[in-house]
mmCIF file of C-alpha atoms and ligand atoms in Angstrom:
data_model
loop_
_atom_site.group_PDB
_atom_site.id
_atom_site.type_symbol
_atom_site.label_atom_id
_atom_site.label_comp_id
_atom_site.label_asym_id
_atom_site.label_seq_id
_atom_site.Cartn_x
_atom_site.Cartn_y
_atom_site.Cartn_z
ATOM 1 C CA MET A 2 -17.180 24.602 29.445
ATOM 2 C CA THR A 3 -18.890 22.484 26.780
ATOM 3 C CA GLN A 4 -16.934 19.511 25.540
ATOM 4 C CA ARG A 5 -16.160 19.473 21.811
ATOM 5 C CA SER A 6 -15.738 16.231 19.933
ATOM 6 C CA THR A 7 -14.693 15.476 16.364
ATOM 7 C CA VAL A 8 -17.210 14.179 13.830
ATOM 8 C CA ILE A 9 -16.826 12.819 10.311
ATOM 9 C CA LEU A 10 -18.884 15.051 8.003
ATOM 10 C CA GLY A 11 -18.137 13.225 4.749
ATOM 11 C CA THR A 12 -16.008 10.466 3.234
ATOM 12 C CA GLY A 13 -14.557 9.917 -0.226
ATOM 13 C CA SER A 14 -12.196 7.588 -2.028
ATOM 14 C CA TYR A 15 -10.450 7.143 -5.333
ATOM 15 C CA ALA A 16 -8.933 4.099 -7.008
ATOM 16 C CA PRO A 17 -6.919 4.294 -10.226
ATOM 17 C CA GLU A 18 -8.590 2.785 -13.279
ATOM 18 C CA ARG A 19 -5.983 0.167 -14.074
ATOM 19 C CA VAL A 20 -6.733 -3.223 -12.530
ATOM 20 C CA VAL A 21 -3.795 -5.644 -12.257
ATOM 21 C CA THR A 22 -4.933 -9.202 -11.579
ATOM 22 C CA ASN A 23 -2.896 -11.973 -9.966
ATOM 23 C CA GLU A 24 -2.983 -13.678 -13.341
ATOM 24 C CA GLU A 25 -1.312 -10.668 -14.959
ATOM 25 C CA LEU A 26 1.409 -10.588 -12.252
ATOM 26 C CA SER A 27 2.090 -14.282 -12.778
ATOM 27 C CA LYS A 28 3.325 -13.367 -16.274
ATOM 28 C CA THR A 29 6.161 -11.234 -14.881
ATOM 29 C CA VAL A 30 7.118 -12.989 -11.605
ATOM 30 C CA ASP A 31 7.095 -16.650 -10.576
ATOM 31 C CA THR A 32 3.738 -16.702 -8.768
ATOM 32 C CA SER A 33 0.131 -17.773 -9.276
ATOM 33 C CA ASP A 34 -3.387 -16.588 -8.521
ATOM 34 C CA GLU A 35 -3.760 -19.638 -6.282
ATOM 35 C CA TRP A 36 -0.664 -18.788 -4.158
ATOM 36 C CA ILE A 37 -1.488 -15.102 -3.788
ATOM 37 C CA HIS A 38 -5.162 -15.695 -3.029
ATOM 38 C CA THR A 39 -4.634 -18.455 -0.443
ATOM 39 C CA ARG A 40 -1.843 -16.611 1.383
ATOM 40 C CA SER A 41 -3.295 -13.091 1.307
ATOM 41 C CA GLY A 42 -6.910 -13.047 0.063
ATOM 42 C CA ILE A 43 -5.870 -10.653 -2.724
ATOM 43 C CA ARG A 44 -7.330 -11.144 -6.242
ATOM 44 C CA GLU A 45 -6.361 -7.845 -7.843
ATOM 45 C CA ARG A 46 -5.009 -4.379 -7.103
ATOM 46 C CA ARG A 47 -5.213 -0.927 -8.737
ATOM 47 C CA ILE A 48 -2.095 0.670 -10.151
ATOM 48 C CA ALA A 49 -1.782 4.408 -10.876
ATOM 49 C CA GLY A 50 -1.595 5.428 -14.518
ATOM 50 C CA PRO A 51 1.491 6.999 -16.063
ATOM 51 C CA GLY A 52 1.901 10.468 -14.602
ATOM 52 C CA GLU A 53 -0.797 9.885 -11.980
ATOM 53 C CA THR A 54 0.564 10.950 -8.590
ATOM 54 C CA THR A 55 -0.239 10.473 -4.921
ATOM 55 C CA SER A 56 -1.471 14.080 -4.771
ATOM 56 C CA ASP A 57 -3.746 13.527 -7.818
ATOM 57 C CA MET A 58 -5.343 10.521 -6.115
ATOM 58 C CA GLY A 59 -5.542 12.293 -2.736
ATOM 59 C CA ALA A 60 -7.196 15.329 -4.326
ATOM 60 C CA ALA A 61 -9.742 13.126 -6.136
ATOM 61 C CA ALA A 62 -10.702 11.362 -2.889
ATOM 62 C CA ALA A 63 -10.868 14.707 -1.044
ATOM 63 C CA ARG A 64 -13.211 16.220 -3.668
ATOM 64 C CA ARG A 65 -15.619 13.332 -3.085
ATOM 65 C CA ALA A 66 -15.398 13.727 0.683
ATOM 66 C CA LEU A 67 -16.083 17.483 0.432
ATOM 67 C CA GLU A 68 -19.067 16.795 -1.826
ATOM 68 C CA ALA A 69 -20.428 14.222 0.640
ATOM 69 C CA ALA A 70 -20.012 16.744 3.474
ATOM 70 C CA GLY A 71 -21.725 19.495 1.454
ATOM 71 C CA LEU A 72 -18.662 21.719 1.888
ATOM 72 C CA THR A 73 -16.047 23.309 -0.375
ATOM 73 C CA ALA A 74 -12.267 23.658 -0.202
ATOM 74 C CA ALA A 75 -12.779 27.201 1.117
ATOM 75 C CA ASP A 76 -14.227 25.736 4.333
ATOM 76 C CA ILE A 77 -11.002 23.836 5.181
ATOM 77 C CA ASP A 78 -8.401 25.266 7.565
ATOM 78 C CA LEU A 79 -6.411 22.074 8.241
ATOM 79 C CA LEU A 80 -5.170 19.530 5.685
ATOM 80 C CA VAL A 81 -3.271 16.445 6.827
ATOM 81 C CA VAL A 82 -2.036 13.788 4.411
ATOM 82 C CA ALA A 83 -0.900 10.390 5.647
ATOM 83 C CA THR A 84 1.496 8.898 3.111
ATOM 84 C CA VAL A 85 4.861 7.185 2.680
ATOM 85 C CA THR A 86 4.847 7.860 -1.056
ATOM 86 C CA PRO A 87 4.531 11.660 -1.400
ATOM 87 C CA ASP A 88 5.036 13.032 -4.942
ATOM 88 C CA LEU A 89 8.255 14.728 -3.795
ATOM 89 C CA VAL A 90 10.657 14.486 -0.841
ATOM 90 C CA MET A 91 9.654 18.112 -0.303
ATOM 91 C CA PRO A 92 7.356 19.944 -0.196
ATOM 92 C CA ALA A 93 4.596 17.901 1.391
ATOM 93 C CA ALA A 94 1.897 16.230 -0.722
ATOM 94 C CA ALA A 95 -0.544 18.216 1.442
ATOM 95 C CA CYS A 96 0.658 21.473 -0.164
ATOM 96 C CA LEU A 97 0.234 20.028 -3.670
ATOM 97 C CA ILE A 98 -3.269 18.823 -2.777
ATOM 98 C CA GLN A 99 -4.034 22.241 -1.263
ATOM 99 C CA THR A 100 -3.346 23.855 -4.650
ATOM 100 C CA LYS A 101 -5.272 21.213 -6.614
ATOM 101 C CA LEU A 102 -8.347 21.718 -4.426
ATOM 102 C CA GLY A 103 -8.068 25.464 -3.812
ATOM 103 C CA VAL A 104 -7.779 25.191 -0.032
ATOM 104 C CA PRO A 105 -7.054 28.716 1.339
ATOM 105 C CA SER A 106 -3.509 29.852 2.156
ATOM 106 C CA THR A 107 -4.592 30.342 5.787
ATOM 107 C CA ALA A 108 -4.937 26.544 6.198
ATOM 108 C CA ALA A 109 -2.243 24.464 7.914
ATOM 109 C CA CYS A 110 -1.044 21.769 5.466
ATOM 110 C CA PHE A 111 1.361 18.950 6.279
ATOM 111 C CA ASP A 112 2.166 15.266 5.697
ATOM 112 C CA LEU A 113 2.474 12.603 8.339
ATOM 113 C CA ASN A 114 4.343 9.294 8.031
ATOM 114 C CA ALA A 115 3.128 6.380 10.109
ATOM 115 C CA ALA A 116 2.994 4.014 7.108
ATOM 116 C CA CYS A 117 -0.107 1.780 7.085
ATOM 117 C CA SER A 118 -1.240 3.231 10.446
ATOM 118 C CA GLY A 119 -0.933 6.726 8.989
ATOM 119 C CA PHE A 120 -4.643 7.421 8.592
ATOM 120 C CA VAL A 121 -5.420 6.608 12.250
ATOM 121 C CA TYR A 122 -2.443 8.753 13.346
ATOM 122 C CA ALA A 123 -3.667 11.615 11.128
ATOM 123 C CA LEU A 124 -7.204 11.266 12.469
ATOM 124 C CA ASP A 125 -5.934 11.571 16.046
ATOM 125 C CA THR A 126 -3.709 14.548 15.175
ATOM 126 C CA ALA A 127 -6.522 16.410 13.403
ATOM 127 C CA CYS A 128 -8.916 15.576 16.241
ATOM 128 C CA ALA A 129 -6.553 17.141 18.823
ATOM 129 C CA MET A 130 -6.136 20.248 16.665
ATOM 130 C CA LEU A 131 -9.893 20.615 16.095
ATOM 131 C CA THR A 132 -10.974 20.038 19.669
ATOM 132 C CA SER A 133 -8.392 22.601 20.837
ATOM 133 C CA GLY A 134 -10.694 25.111 19.141
ATOM 134 C CA ARG A 135 -7.879 26.518 16.967
ATOM 135 C CA TYR A 136 -9.111 24.843 13.741
ATOM 136 C CA ARG A 137 -12.665 24.379 12.469
ATOM 137 C CA ARG A 138 -12.716 21.948 9.573
ATOM 138 C CA ALA A 139 -10.114 19.420 8.541
ATOM 139 C CA LEU A 140 -9.450 17.266 5.519
ATOM 140 C CA VAL A 141 -7.644 14.070 6.495
ATOM 141 C CA ILE A 142 -6.365 12.073 3.548
ATOM 142 C CA GLY A 143 -4.595 8.729 3.229
ATOM 143 C CA ALA A 144 -3.008 8.472 -0.224
ATOM 144 C CA GLU A 145 -0.382 6.138 -1.648
ATOM 145 C CA LYS A 146 1.288 5.364 -4.922
ATOM 146 C CA PHE A 147 2.853 2.289 -3.362
ATOM 147 C CA SER A 148 3.647 0.894 -6.812
ATOM 148 C CA SER A 149 6.435 3.515 -6.962
ATOM 149 C CA ILE A 150 8.416 1.862 -4.129
ATOM 150 C CA VAL A 151 7.642 -1.787 -4.843
ATOM 151 C CA ASP A 152 10.311 -4.051 -6.328
ATOM 152 C CA TRP A 153 8.410 -5.534 -9.277
ATOM 153 C CA GLN A 154 10.975 -8.357 -9.474
ATOM 154 C CA ASP A 155 10.431 -9.455 -5.855
ATOM 155 C CA ARG A 156 7.501 -11.869 -5.747
ATOM 156 C CA THR A 157 7.466 -11.906 -1.934
ATOM 157 C CA THR A 158 6.347 -8.244 -1.815
ATOM 158 C CA CYS A 159 5.116 -7.023 -5.217
ATOM 159 C CA VAL A 160 1.961 -9.149 -5.152
ATOM 160 C CA LEU A 161 0.730 -7.572 -1.900
ATOM 161 C CA PHE A 162 0.476 -3.822 -2.550
ATOM 162 C CA GLY A 163 -1.635 -1.375 -4.564
ATOM 163 C CA ASP A 164 -2.379 2.336 -5.110
ATOM 164 C CA GLY A 165 -5.317 4.528 -4.079
ATOM 165 C CA ALA A 166 -6.609 7.229 -1.753
ATOM 166 C CA GLY A 167 -9.316 7.861 0.810
ATOM 167 C CA ALA A 168 -10.361 11.014 2.650
ATOM 168 C CA VAL A 169 -12.609 12.330 5.392
ATOM 169 C CA VAL A 170 -13.834 15.820 6.225
ATOM 170 C CA LEU A 171 -13.870 16.477 9.959
ATOM 171 C CA GLY A 172 -15.720 19.061 11.997
ATOM 172 C CA THR A 173 -16.728 19.381 15.641
ATOM 173 C CA THR A 174 -19.901 18.930 17.632
ATOM 174 C CA GLU A 175 -20.964 19.660 21.175
ATOM 175 C CA GLN A 176 -23.448 16.773 21.130
ATOM 176 C CA PRO A 177 -22.235 14.318 23.770
ATOM 177 C CA GLY A 178 -21.314 10.694 22.965
ATOM 178 C CA VAL A 179 -20.909 10.992 19.189
ATOM 179 C CA GLY A 180 -17.959 11.248 16.836
ATOM 180 C CA LEU A 181 -14.415 10.120 17.470
ATOM 181 C CA LEU A 182 -14.702 8.723 20.998
ATOM 182 C CA GLY A 183 -11.024 7.898 21.369
ATOM 183 C CA THR A 184 -7.821 6.647 19.806
ATOM 184 C CA LYS A 185 -4.880 4.528 20.864
ATOM 185 C CA LEU A 186 -1.566 4.951 19.081
ATOM 186 C CA GLY A 187 1.830 3.359 19.577
ATOM 187 C CA ALA A 188 4.963 2.021 17.913
ATOM 188 C CA PHE A 189 7.679 -0.622 18.202
ATOM 189 C CA GLY A 190 10.641 1.214 16.687
ATOM 190 C CA GLU A 191 12.976 -1.664 17.513
ATOM 191 C CA SER A 192 11.258 -3.685 14.760
ATOM 192 C CA ALA A 193 11.746 -1.001 12.083
ATOM 193 C CA GLU A 194 13.864 -3.250 9.862
ATOM 194 C CA LEU A 195 11.116 -5.833 9.432
ATOM 195 C CA LEU A 196 9.481 -3.530 6.885
ATOM 196 C CA TYR A 197 11.452 -0.659 5.387
ATOM 197 C CA VAL A 198 13.013 1.043 2.385
ATOM 198 C CA PRO A 199 16.803 1.009 2.941
ATOM 199 C CA ALA A 200 17.923 3.718 0.475
ATOM 200 C CA GLY A 201 16.714 7.073 -0.785
ATOM 201 C CA GLY A 202 16.600 8.719 2.654
ATOM 202 C CA SER A 203 19.354 10.829 4.226
ATOM 203 C CA ASN A 204 21.057 7.719 5.660
ATOM 204 C CA GLU A 205 21.682 6.302 2.199
ATOM 205 C CA PRO A 206 20.922 8.841 -0.515
ATOM 206 C CA ALA A 207 20.062 7.330 -3.896
ATOM 207 C CA THR A 208 23.119 6.474 -5.980
ATOM 208 C CA ALA A 209 23.482 4.483 -9.184
ATOM 209 C CA ALA A 210 24.683 1.560 -7.014
ATOM 210 C CA SER A 211 21.774 1.733 -4.547
ATOM 211 C CA ILE A 212 19.279 1.877 -7.403
ATOM 212 C CA ALA A 213 20.932 -1.051 -9.206
ATOM 213 C CA ALA A 214 20.725 -3.025 -5.940
ATOM 214 C CA ARG A 215 17.019 -2.078 -5.687
ATOM 215 C CA ARG A 216 17.589 -0.630 -2.217
ATOM 216 C CA HIS A 217 15.042 2.147 -2.849
ATOM 217 C CA CYS A 218 12.300 -0.511 -2.823
ATOM 218 C CA VAL A 219 10.329 -2.008 0.064
ATOM 219 C CA LYS A 220 11.973 -4.893 1.946
ATOM 220 C CA MET A 221 9.869 -6.996 4.249
ATOM 221 C CA LYS A 222 10.236 -10.015 6.506
ATOM 222 C CA GLY A 223 6.714 -11.230 5.824
ATOM 223 C CA LYS A 224 6.411 -13.983 8.419
ATOM 224 C CA GLU A 225 7.628 -11.827 11.328
ATOM 225 C CA VAL A 226 5.421 -8.913 10.259
ATOM 226 C CA PHE A 227 2.444 -11.255 10.047
ATOM 227 C CA LYS A 228 2.872 -12.530 13.618
ATOM 228 C CA LEU A 229 3.410 -9.055 15.062
ATOM 229 C CA ALA A 230 0.470 -7.647 13.088
ATOM 230 C CA VAL A 231 -1.972 -10.152 14.548
ATOM 231 C CA ARG A 232 -0.761 -9.644 18.130
ATOM 232 C CA VAL A 233 -0.507 -5.855 17.932
ATOM 233 C CA MET A 234 -3.845 -5.293 16.164
ATOM 234 C CA ASP A 235 -5.618 -7.556 18.618
ATOM 235 C CA GLU A 236 -4.096 -5.640 21.559
ATOM 236 C CA ALA A 237 -4.818 -2.216 20.018
ATOM 237 C CA ALA A 238 -8.458 -3.241 19.504
ATOM 238 C CA ARG A 239 -8.811 -4.636 23.044
ATOM 239 C CA ASP A 240 -7.148 -1.591 24.630
ATOM 240 C CA ILE A 241 -9.500 0.932 23.086
ATOM 241 C CA LEU A 242 -12.572 -1.188 23.844
ATOM 242 C CA GLU A 243 -11.510 -1.512 27.477
ATOM 243 C CA GLN A 244 -10.681 2.180 27.757
ATOM 244 C CA HIS A 245 -14.219 3.053 26.666
ATOM 245 C CA HIS A 246 -15.982 0.206 28.496
ATOM 246 C CA VAL A 247 -17.256 -1.263 25.231
ATOM 247 C CA ARG A 248 -17.657 -5.001 24.584
ATOM 248 C CA ALA A 249 -16.510 -6.336 21.210
ATOM 249 C CA ASP A 250 -20.065 -7.456 20.404
ATOM 250 C CA GLN A 251 -21.250 -3.834 20.661
ATOM 251 C CA ILE A 252 -19.176 -2.978 17.591
ATOM 252 C CA SER A 253 -21.303 -3.007 14.434
ATOM 253 C CA LEU A 254 -18.363 -2.877 12.061
ATOM 254 C CA VAL A 255 -14.605 -3.241 12.386
ATOM 255 C CA ILE A 256 -12.607 -1.535 9.649
ATOM 256 C CA PRO A 257 -9.172 -3.114 9.858
ATOM 257 C CA HIS A 258 -6.121 -2.185 7.819
ATOM 258 C CA GLN A 259 -6.403 -4.266 4.649
ATOM 259 C CA ALA A 260 -3.062 -6.069 4.410
ATOM 260 C CA ASN A 261 -3.977 -9.735 4.407
ATOM 261 C CA LEU A 262 -7.285 -11.572 4.804
ATOM 262 C CA ARG A 263 -5.640 -14.149 7.107
ATOM 263 C CA ILE A 264 -4.593 -11.369 9.513
ATOM 264 C CA ILE A 265 -8.178 -10.064 9.584
ATOM 265 C CA GLU A 266 -9.542 -13.593 10.137
ATOM 266 C CA ALA A 267 -7.137 -14.142 13.044
ATOM 267 C CA ILE A 268 -8.295 -10.894 14.703
ATOM 268 C CA SER A 269 -11.912 -11.911 14.181
ATOM 269 C CA GLU A 270 -11.168 -15.162 15.982
ATOM 270 C CA TYR A 271 -9.243 -13.506 18.860
ATOM 271 C CA LEU A 272 -11.954 -10.883 19.418
ATOM 272 C CA GLU A 273 -14.637 -13.589 19.056
ATOM 273 C CA LEU A 274 -16.419 -11.362 16.584
ATOM 274 C CA PRO A 275 -17.726 -12.970 13.364
ATOM 275 C CA MET A 276 -16.196 -12.007 10.013
ATOM 276 C CA GLU A 277 -19.555 -10.465 8.971
ATOM 277 C CA ARG A 278 -18.677 -7.615 11.359
ATOM 278 C CA PHE A 279 -15.381 -6.937 9.525
ATOM 279 C CA PHE A 280 -15.196 -4.834 6.399
ATOM 280 C CA VAL A 281 -12.999 -6.516 3.788
ATOM 281 C CA ASN A 282 -11.913 -5.188 0.398
ATOM 282 C CA VAL A 283 -8.306 -6.446 0.337
ATOM 283 C CA ASP A 284 -9.384 -8.834 -2.438
ATOM 284 C CA ARG A 285 -9.924 -5.847 -4.783
ATOM 285 C CA TYR A 286 -7.179 -3.427 -3.732
ATOM 286 C CA GLY A 287 -4.395 -5.325 -1.974
ATOM 287 C CA ASN A 288 -2.563 -3.325 0.686
ATOM 288 C CA THR A 289 -2.801 0.403 -0.094
ATOM 289 C CA SER A 290 -0.953 1.403 3.103
ATOM 290 C CA ALA A 291 -2.290 4.696 4.570
ATOM 291 C CA ALA A 292 -5.131 4.705 2.021
ATOM 292 C CA SER A 293 -6.531 1.333 3.068
ATOM 293 C CA ILE A 294 -8.704 2.358 6.045
ATOM 294 C CA PRO A 295 -10.181 5.543 4.516
ATOM 295 C CA ILE A 296 -11.029 3.694 1.256
ATOM 296 C CA ALA A 297 -12.739 0.947 3.290
ATOM 297 C CA LEU A 298 -14.498 3.533 5.478
ATOM 298 C CA ASP A 299 -15.859 5.306 2.400
ATOM 299 C CA GLU A 300 -17.043 2.059 0.810
ATOM 300 C CA ALA A 301 -18.681 0.982 4.075
ATOM 301 C CA ARG A 302 -20.492 4.337 4.377
ATOM 302 C CA ARG A 303 -21.647 4.429 0.769
ATOM 303 C CA SER A 304 -22.844 0.809 0.791
ATOM 304 C CA GLY A 305 -25.004 1.447 3.877
ATOM 305 C CA ARG A 306 -22.969 -0.732 6.255
ATOM 306 C CA ILE A 307 -22.651 2.145 8.728
ATOM 307 C CA LYS A 308 -25.790 3.739 10.159
ATOM 308 C CA THR A 309 -26.460 6.559 12.612
ATOM 309 C CA GLY A 310 -25.835 5.364 16.165
ATOM 310 C CA ASP A 311 -23.450 2.566 15.096
ATOM 311 C CA LEU A 312 -20.102 1.995 16.776
ATOM 312 C CA THR A 313 -17.190 1.479 14.378
ATOM 313 C CA LEU A 314 -13.714 0.307 15.331
ATOM 314 C CA LEU A 315 -10.709 1.182 13.167
ATOM 315 C CA VAL A 316 -7.544 -0.823 13.733
ATOM 316 C CA ALA A 317 -4.239 -0.517 11.919
ATOM 317 C CA PHE A 318 -0.594 -1.543 11.940
ATOM 318 C CA GLY A 319 2.272 -0.758 9.635
ATOM 319 C CA ALA A 320 5.955 -0.037 9.136
ATOM 320 C CA GLY A 321 7.597 1.502 12.148
ATOM 321 C CA LEU A 322 6.225 -0.759 13.381
ATOM 322 C CA THR A 323 3.315 1.504 14.221
ATOM 323 C CA TYR A 324 -0.207 0.681 15.341
ATOM 324 C CA GLY A 325 -3.402 2.556 16.014
ATOM 325 C CA SER A 326 -7.047 2.051 16.860
ATOM 326 C CA ALA A 327 -10.016 4.407 16.941
ATOM 327 C CA LEU A 328 -13.598 4.177 18.129
ATOM 328 C CA ILE A 329 -16.294 6.153 16.306
ATOM 329 C CA ARG A 330 -19.995 6.612 17.187
ATOM 330 C CA TRP A 331 -21.991 7.763 14.128
HETATM 331 N N1 COA B 414 4.285 -16.631 -5.225
HETATM 332 C C1 COA B 414 4.685 -17.911 -5.037
HETATM 333 N N2 COA B 414 5.480 -18.272 -4.038
HETATM 334 C C2 COA B 414 5.909 -17.327 -3.198
HETATM 335 C C3 COA B 414 5.543 -15.969 -3.330
HETATM 336 C C4 COA B 414 4.687 -15.655 -4.401
HETATM 337 N N3 COA B 414 4.268 -14.395 -4.629
HETATM 338 N N4 COA B 414 6.094 -15.254 -2.352
HETATM 339 C C5 COA B 414 6.792 -16.121 -1.598
HETATM 340 N N5 COA B 414 6.706 -17.362 -2.129
HETATM 341 C C6 COA B 414 7.295 -18.578 -1.625
HETATM 342 C C7 COA B 414 8.463 -18.327 -0.731
HETATM 343 O O1 COA B 414 9.634 -18.130 -1.487
HETATM 344 C C8 COA B 414 8.506 -19.578 0.096
HETATM 345 O O2 COA B 414 9.149 -20.585 -0.633
HETATM 346 P P1 COA B 414 10.191 -21.578 0.091
HETATM 347 O O3 COA B 414 9.366 -22.277 1.153
HETATM 348 O O4 COA B 414 10.624 -22.426 -1.028
HETATM 349 O O5 COA B 414 11.231 -20.682 0.674
HETATM 350 C C9 COA B 414 7.038 -19.969 0.227
HETATM 351 O O6 COA B 414 6.353 -19.252 -0.826
HETATM 352 C C10 COA B 414 6.409 -19.599 1.551
HETATM 353 O O7 COA B 414 6.725 -18.276 1.842
HETATM 354 P P2 COA B 414 6.386 -17.637 3.230
HETATM 355 O O8 COA B 414 6.990 -16.271 3.298
HETATM 356 O O9 COA B 414 6.703 -18.606 4.315
HETATM 357 O O10 COA B 414 4.805 -17.545 3.095
HETATM 358 P P3 COA B 414 3.773 -17.049 4.158
HETATM 359 O O11 COA B 414 2.748 -18.082 4.365
HETATM 360 O O12 COA B 414 4.422 -16.436 5.364
HETATM 361 O O13 COA B 414 3.048 -15.858 3.387
HETATM 362 C C11 COA B 414 3.040 -13.467 3.189
HETATM 363 C C12 COA B 414 3.795 -14.761 2.923
HETATM 364 C C13 COA B 414 3.906 -12.309 2.726
HETATM 365 C C14 COA B 414 1.731 -13.469 2.408
HETATM 366 C C15 COA B 414 2.742 -13.351 4.701
HETATM 367 O O14 COA B 414 3.915 -13.573 5.427
HETATM 368 C C16 COA B 414 2.202 -12.009 5.072
HETATM 369 O O15 COA B 414 1.118 -11.642 4.654
HETATM 370 N N6 COA B 414 2.904 -11.245 5.943
HETATM 371 C C17 COA B 414 2.448 -9.971 6.388
HETATM 372 C C18 COA B 414 2.693 -8.990 5.317
HETATM 373 C C19 COA B 414 2.007 -7.683 5.569
HETATM 374 O O16 COA B 414 0.863 -7.647 5.910
HETATM 375 N N7 COA B 414 2.728 -6.592 5.350
HETATM 376 C C20 COA B 414 2.212 -5.283 5.368
HETATM 377 C C21 COA B 414 2.243 -4.719 6.717
HETATM 378 S S1 COA B 414 1.398 -3.190 6.739
#
């Protein structure tokens, strides 16, 4: 039997118009451009407009990905959205995006929550469903309105995050050695409380008291997350390279989750791969969670940093704590 593999047919991304600079944030919380930039590499982030939702941003990114692939919504039979900030608790953002795009009612549509690793998880899930032969063309979207769960009074977290969306259209090929060569996923559930939203779920439904205590906003132990992120991303990158007998220097471009420039620099040092081989846009968007890798992937593609034959490594970590890596031959 011929082996099917998954290929990326098109990429797209969307960033809200409103740019919020460090300078602007320093007017509402006790911080400075200097502090934020030295600790995180972030200069500015995009924040969704009033009434602009995760599904609006996801649909906008998906339209661009479909256009790049030369396909229409009618061609899609699988729609997976990675997000921790869906428009509603239910139904899934995927169903809202389905309607906005006009994806047929015969398509499977669902959300997946693996926080900032969500896009790599969704890529792996869609890949398994496509290569099974039961689905033909997938839209995989990472979309977040992270500003909706940030505590804008907490300077230790609010300066780090932003909103946006990225998408890919996936299909299959029987050509050997191209496409998604492999993925490595995992999680450290025991560290869940290093980065979480305490209230608003079924454990602690939103009440006037929980809202007043800002327990529906993100809480993070930044230092611990930082250390784990560096170790876990380095291991996830090494594991997938080893699994596929690839040396780090054979990778043309690493697209890491964009959380903090210092994390990316540490991984560059550990892998002994120069920073020129890492795609970085955290300065312009901050951490957009599940949207970060697909936005970066789209920008890398459109700016000509990925060419046919190149090997690209995706590597992510996020709340859970989850991690994931993926190897792609273009
Ligand atoms: N502006 C000014 N000062 C700030 C600040 C801000 N926005 N946020 C925190 N501070 C202060 C702290 O209160 C602390 O003051 P203190 O020493 O008087 O207590 C000081 O700066 C140092 O804080 P610390 O948390 O030790 O800084 P850090 O060097 O660890 O950097 C992070 C903080 C959040 C940038 C860093 O820990 C980080 O990036 N962690 C990973 C976060 C991440 O990637 N999360 C997403 C995972 S997907």
